mmCIF file of C-alpha atoms in Angstrom:
data_model
loop_
_atom_site.group_PDB
_atom_site.id
_atom_site.type_symbol
_atom_site.label_atom_id
_atom_site.label_comp_id
_atom_site.label_asym_id
_atom_site.label_seq_id
_atom_site.Cartn_x
_atom_site.Cartn_y
_atom_site.Cartn_z
ATOM 1 C CA ALA C 1 -4.918 8.544 7.848
ATOM 2 C CA GLN C 2 -2.063 8.334 10.291
ATOM 3 C CA SER C 3 1.176 10.277 9.807
ATOM 4 C CA VAL C 4 4.254 11.436 11.675
ATOM 5 C CA THR C 5 6.381 14.552 11.404
ATOM 6 C CA GLN C 6 10.080 14.605 12.129
ATOM 7 C CA LEU C 7 11.729 17.991 11.814
ATOM 8 C CA GLY C 8 15.360 18.588 10.960
ATOM 9 C CA SER C 9 16.718 15.973 8.590
ATOM 10 C CA HIS C 10 20.239 16.235 10.042
ATOM 11 C CA VAL C 11 20.963 16.473 13.756
ATOM 12 C CA SER C 12 24.464 17.052 15.096
ATOM 13 C CA VAL C 13 25.256 16.244 18.709
ATOM 14 C CA SER C 14 28.491 16.265 20.648
ATOM 15 C CA GLU C 15 29.700 13.037 22.167
ATOM 16 C CA GLY C 16 28.373 12.867 25.741
ATOM 17 C CA ALA C 17 25.591 15.391 25.120
ATOM 18 C CA LEU C 18 21.846 14.814 25.173
ATOM 19 C CA VAL C 19 20.269 13.322 22.084
ATOM 20 C CA LEU C 20 16.754 14.639 21.408
ATOM 21 C CA LEU C 21 14.808 13.659 18.293
ATOM 22 C CA ARG C 22 11.293 15.046 17.947
ATOM 23 C CA CYS C 23 8.313 13.172 16.580
ATOM 24 C CA ASN C 24 4.741 14.412 16.344
ATOM 25 C CA TYR C 25 1.977 12.117 15.147
ATOM 26 C CA SER C 26 -1.477 12.403 13.696
ATOM 27 C CA SER C 27 -3.922 9.556 14.180
ATOM 28 C CA SER C 28 -7.684 9.274 14.328
ATOM 29 C CA VAL C 29 -7.519 6.521 16.946
ATOM 30 C CA PRO C 30 -5.136 5.767 19.839
ATOM 31 C CA PRO C 31 -1.871 5.057 18.080
ATOM 32 C CA TYR C 32 0.906 2.549 18.359
ATOM 33 C CA LEU C 33 4.224 4.399 18.021
ATOM 34 C CA PHE C 34 7.672 3.132 17.135
ATOM 35 C CA TRP C 35 11.225 4.366 16.799
ATOM 36 C CA TYR C 36 13.505 2.510 14.402
ATOM 37 C CA VAL C 37 17.240 3.000 13.766
ATOM 38 C CA GLN C 38 19.004 2.310 10.479
ATOM 39 C CA TYR C 39 22.753 1.825 10.297
ATOM 40 C CA PRO C 40 24.474 2.027 6.898
ATOM 41 C CA ASN C 41 23.751 -0.994 4.689
ATOM 42 C CA GLN C 42 21.589 -2.586 7.354
ATOM 43 C CA GLY C 43 17.869 -3.060 7.836
ATOM 44 C CA LEU C 44 15.725 -0.996 10.163
ATOM 45 C CA GLN C 45 16.035 -2.113 13.782
ATOM 46 C CA LEU C 46 13.423 -1.445 16.444
ATOM 47 C CA LEU C 47 14.616 0.832 19.253
ATOM 48 C CA LEU C 48 11.383 0.963 21.237
ATOM 49 C CA LYS C 49 7.604 1.044 20.922
ATOM 50 C CA TYR C 50 4.544 2.463 22.662
ATOM 51 C CA THR C 51 1.483 0.217 22.758
ATOM 52 C CA SER C 52 -0.771 1.985 25.288
ATOM 53 C CA ALA C 53 0.881 0.698 28.440
ATOM 54 C CA ALA C 54 3.406 2.922 30.250
ATOM 55 C CA THR C 55 3.830 6.360 28.661
ATOM 56 C CA LEU C 56 7.590 6.373 29.294
ATOM 57 C CA VAL C 57 9.123 3.651 27.188
ATOM 58 C CA LYS C 58 12.677 2.410 27.535
ATOM 59 C CA GLY C 59 14.448 0.832 24.611
ATOM 60 C CA ILE C 60 17.764 -0.577 23.575
ATOM 61 C CA ASN C 61 21.111 1.243 23.693
ATOM 62 C CA GLY C 62 19.979 3.630 26.452
ATOM 63 C CA PHE C 63 17.223 5.314 24.422
ATOM 64 C CA GLU C 64 13.815 6.186 25.798
ATOM 65 C CA ALA C 65 10.719 8.004 24.585
ATOM 66 C CA GLU C 66 7.708 9.541 26.254
ATOM 67 C CA PHE C 67 4.196 9.414 24.821
ATOM 68 C CA LYS C 68 2.337 12.691 25.407
ATOM 69 C CA LYS C 69 -1.213 12.547 24.148
ATOM 70 C CA SER C 70 -1.903 16.224 24.844
ATOM 71 C CA GLU C 71 1.023 17.210 22.639
ATOM 72 C CA THR C 72 0.611 14.340 20.134
ATOM 73 C CA SER C 73 4.319 13.698 20.581
ATOM 74 C CA PHE C 74 6.676 10.768 21.025
ATOM 75 C CA HIS C 75 10.135 12.337 21.309
ATOM 76 C CA LEU C 76 13.223 10.129 21.541
ATOM 77 C CA THR C 77 16.012 10.899 24.002
ATOM 78 C CA LYS C 78 19.317 9.542 25.195
ATOM 79 C CA PRO C 79 21.161 11.292 28.039
ATOM 80 C CA SER C 80 24.666 10.876 26.654
ATOM 81 C CA ALA C 81 25.502 10.400 22.989
ATOM 82 C CA HIS C 82 28.054 7.831 21.924
ATOM 83 C CA MET C 83 29.893 7.652 18.632
ATOM 84 C CA SER C 84 28.036 4.426 17.872
ATOM 85 C CA ASP C 85 24.723 6.330 17.907
ATOM 86 C CA ALA C 86 25.516 7.841 14.516
ATOM 87 C CA ALA C 87 22.733 6.489 12.288
ATOM 88 C CA GLU C 88 19.370 7.412 10.790
ATOM 89 C CA TYR C 89 16.361 7.348 13.087
ATOM 90 C CA PHE C 90 12.749 6.953 12.003
ATOM 91 C CA CYS C 91 9.558 7.516 13.951
ATOM 92 C CA ALA C 92 6.544 5.504 12.802
ATOM 93 C CA VAL C 93 2.863 5.221 13.691
ATOM 94 C CA SER C 94 0.283 2.492 13.274
ATOM 95 C CA ASP C 95 -3.356 3.274 13.953
ATOM 96 C CA GLY C 96 -4.466 -0.316 14.127
ATOM 97 C CA ASN C 97 -3.993 -1.237 10.512
ATOM 98 C CA ASN C 98 -1.120 -3.539 9.758
ATOM 99 C CA ARG C 99 1.000 -0.903 8.133
ATOM 100 C CA LEU C 100 3.443 1.645 9.466
ATOM 101 C CA ALA C 101 3.579 5.278 8.414
ATOM 102 C CA PHE C 102 7.125 6.588 8.778
ATOM 103 C CA GLY C 103 8.526 10.071 9.153
ATOM 104 C CA LYS C 104 11.279 11.322 6.867
ATOM 105 C CA GLY C 105 13.950 10.407 9.379
ATOM 106 C CA ASN C 106 16.744 12.162 11.267
ATOM 107 C CA GLN C 107 20.368 11.579 10.292
ATOM 108 C CA VAL C 108 22.313 11.835 13.553
ATOM 109 C CA VAL C 109 25.954 12.873 13.440
ATOM 110 C CA VAL C 110 27.992 12.543 16.634
ATOM 111 C CA ILE C 111 30.856 15.012 16.973
ATOM 112 C CA PRO C 112 33.830 13.796 19.007
ATOM 113 C CA GLY U 1 18.834 -16.877 14.087
ATOM 114 C CA ALA U 2 18.521 -15.825 10.472
ATOM 115 C CA GLY U 3 16.853 -12.522 9.832
ATOM 116 C CA VAL U 4 14.874 -11.295 6.849
ATOM 117 C CA SER U 5 16.887 -11.632 3.670
ATOM 118 C CA GLN U 6 16.342 -9.891 0.348
ATOM 119 C CA THR U 7 17.802 -10.593 -3.048
ATOM 120 C CA PRO U 8 19.340 -9.090 -5.009
ATOM 121 C CA SER U 9 20.913 -6.410 -2.860
ATOM 122 C CA ASN U 10 21.267 -4.190 -5.913
ATOM 123 C CA LYS U 11 19.454 -4.242 -9.230
ATOM 124 C CA VAL U 12 20.078 -1.996 -12.203
ATOM 125 C CA THR U 13 17.615 -2.210 -15.063
ATOM 126 C CA GLU U 14 16.641 -0.229 -18.113
ATOM 127 C CA LYS U 15 13.433 1.734 -18.378
ATOM 128 C CA GLY U 16 10.622 -0.469 -19.615
ATOM 129 C CA LYS U 17 12.059 -3.743 -18.331
ATOM 130 C CA TYR U 18 10.467 -6.168 -15.886
ATOM 131 C CA VAL U 19 12.038 -6.879 -12.482
ATOM 132 C CA GLU U 20 11.432 -9.263 -9.614
ATOM 133 C CA LEU U 21 12.586 -8.651 -6.059
ATOM 134 C CA ARG U 22 12.648 -11.497 -3.568
ATOM 135 C CA CYS U 23 12.073 -11.549 0.181
ATOM 136 C CA ASP U 24 12.751 -14.449 2.551
ATOM 137 C CA PRO U 25 11.047 -13.710 5.874
ATOM 138 C CA ILE U 26 12.022 -15.040 9.257
ATOM 139 C CA SER U 27 10.929 -18.661 9.521
ATOM 140 C CA GLY U 28 7.472 -19.003 11.009
ATOM 141 C CA HIS U 29 6.458 -15.378 10.540
ATOM 142 C CA THR U 30 2.977 -15.257 9.073
ATOM 143 C CA ALA U 31 2.867 -11.541 8.305
ATOM 144 C CA LEU U 32 4.982 -10.043 5.536
ATOM 145 C CA TYR U 33 5.222 -6.402 4.412
ATOM 146 C CA TRP U 34 6.756 -4.519 1.509
ATOM 147 C CA TYR U 35 7.801 -0.882 1.771
ATOM 148 C CA ARG U 36 9.530 1.491 -0.641
ATOM 149 C CA GLN U 37 12.074 4.072 0.496
ATOM 150 C CA SER U 38 12.930 6.869 -1.907
ATOM 151 C CA LEU U 39 15.983 9.031 -1.422
ATOM 152 C CA GLY U 40 15.617 11.327 1.570
ATOM 153 C CA GLN U 41 12.276 9.856 2.603
ATOM 154 C CA GLY U 42 11.044 7.378 5.149
ATOM 155 C CA PRO U 43 9.735 3.997 4.041
ATOM 156 C CA GLU U 44 6.264 3.985 2.438
ATOM 157 C CA PHE U 45 3.923 1.039 2.801
ATOM 158 C CA LEU U 46 3.168 -0.969 -0.322
ATOM 159 C CA ILE U 47 1.473 -4.246 0.613
ATOM 160 C CA TYR U 48 0.828 -6.579 3.540
ATOM 161 C CA PHE U 49 0.395 -10.364 3.420
ATOM 162 C CA GLN U 50 -1.180 -12.502 6.072
ATOM 163 C CA GLY U 51 -0.227 -16.021 5.075
ATOM 164 C CA THR U 52 -0.617 -16.444 1.335
ATOM 165 C CA GLY U 53 -3.135 -13.685 0.756
ATOM 166 C CA ALA U 54 -2.640 -9.968 0.305
ATOM 167 C CA ALA U 55 -4.612 -8.535 3.208
ATOM 168 C CA ASP U 56 -3.912 -4.925 2.260
ATOM 169 C CA ASP U 57 -2.488 -3.767 -1.082
ATOM 170 C CA SER U 58 -3.624 -0.171 -0.768
ATOM 171 C CA GLY U 59 -0.070 1.162 -0.980
ATOM 172 C CA LEU U 60 0.763 -0.221 -4.409
ATOM 173 C CA PRO U 61 1.186 2.875 -6.606
ATOM 174 C CA ASN U 62 -0.351 1.472 -9.794
ATOM 175 C CA ASP U 63 -1.085 -1.746 -11.654
ATOM 176 C CA ARG U 64 2.535 -2.132 -12.768
ATOM 177 C CA PHE U 65 3.295 -3.341 -9.251
ATOM 178 C CA PHE U 66 2.278 -6.791 -8.093
ATOM 179 C CA ALA U 67 3.385 -9.077 -5.265
ATOM 180 C CA VAL U 68 2.851 -12.746 -4.492
ATOM 181 C CA ARG U 69 3.459 -15.107 -1.602
ATOM 182 C CA PRO U 70 2.246 -18.452 -2.965
ATOM 183 C CA GLU U 71 3.291 -20.718 -0.098
ATOM 184 C CA GLY U 72 3.028 -18.281 2.773
ATOM 185 C CA SER U 73 6.773 -17.842 3.121
ATOM 186 C CA VAL U 74 8.909 -16.307 0.353
ATOM 187 C CA SER U 75 7.438 -13.276 -1.374
ATOM 188 C CA THR U 76 8.234 -11.713 -4.732
ATOM 189 C CA LEU U 77 7.556 -8.103 -5.661
ATOM 190 C CA LYS U 78 7.128 -7.723 -9.411
ATOM 191 C CA ILE U 79 7.382 -4.470 -11.327
ATOM 192 C CA GLN U 80 6.405 -4.299 -14.979
ATOM 193 C CA ARG U 81 7.468 -1.653 -17.489
ATOM 194 C CA THR U 82 9.806 -0.017 -14.994
ATOM 195 C CA GLU U 83 10.091 3.764 -14.928
ATOM 196 C CA ARG U 84 12.897 5.963 -13.618
ATOM 197 C CA GLY U 85 10.605 7.037 -10.782
ATOM 198 C CA ASP U 86 10.575 3.446 -9.529
ATOM 199 C CA SER U 87 14.205 3.846 -8.455
ATOM 200 C CA ALA U 88 14.285 3.365 -4.684
ATOM 201 C CA VAL U 89 15.210 0.921 -1.953
ATOM 202 C CA TYR U 90 12.551 -1.760 -1.565
ATOM 203 C CA LEU U 91 12.286 -3.057 1.977
ATOM 204 C CA CYS U 92 10.674 -6.243 3.168
ATOM 205 C CA ALA U 93 9.622 -6.900 6.763
ATOM 206 C CA SER U 94 8.045 -9.805 8.577
ATOM 207 C CA SER U 95 6.267 -10.257 11.877
ATOM 208 C CA PRO U 96 5.218 -13.289 13.934
ATOM 209 C CA VAL U 97 1.549 -12.401 13.608
ATOM 210 C CA GLY U 98 -0.380 -9.720 11.837
ATOM 211 C CA VAL U 99 -1.235 -7.380 14.659
ATOM 212 C CA PRO U 100 -0.399 -3.681 14.568
ATOM 213 C CA TYR U 101 1.544 -3.511 17.818
ATOM 214 C CA TYR U 102 3.977 -6.264 16.960
ATOM 215 C CA GLU U 103 7.496 -5.400 15.879
ATOM 216 C CA GLN U 104 8.171 -5.660 12.175
ATOM 217 C CA TYR U 105 11.606 -7.128 11.416
ATOM 218 C CA PHE U 106 13.186 -5.526 8.376
ATOM 219 C CA GLY U 107 15.554 -6.888 5.775
ATOM 220 C CA PRO U 108 18.482 -4.870 4.361
ATOM 221 C CA GLY U 109 16.552 -3.938 1.241
ATOM 222 C CA THR U 110 17.031 -4.130 -2.513
ATOM 223 C CA ARG U 111 18.306 -0.977 -4.169
ATOM 224 C CA LEU U 112 16.601 -0.671 -7.562
ATOM 225 C CA THR U 113 18.009 1.728 -10.132
ATOM 226 C CA VAL U 114 16.111 2.278 -13.366
ATOM 227 C CA THR U 115 18.234 3.904 -16.070
#
């Protein structure tokens, strides 16, 4: 069965600093990988997805992620954090079934 | 356009009671999903509909949980004999088609509290 691991439930980053959220996946077949963001009292919103095309994927709000098969990773980055990036971020994997397996999430706090 | 909507936004019920949670997907989306998010956890898959039929219900935790989508649009998640462990946020998502690489569009969720 597919799964993802996100370490560090809370991540603090200074405004203007690099945002790095780590995601490692386990899948028996080539995976589809997603990053979602959840703002308070709102639904999950897709940031970006990997579907076996380019390994470097660019998403909304300046985020990007790189698929590395050798490391089974799909880490999310943003060069410069903004106060509006404060939210919870979830990595998810689908191995071809129509269901997503989510990690536990990272709560990002941006320090002014 | 209108996104996925879920009602009620909050539901408090007593242990042993029956509850229904409603999901209105984006118009025209044939695929509909239910997930459950417990405190401090990521969402967990419950059930997936393609049209009116449940294509995958492998995530339902036990036979107290049941979901329907009779006309291929609105879906209702039904929980019988609720237990305190059922307390969670129940998320609904929809997608234009039922393929694994398509984005799932999520609603804001229903927060269920069983006292």
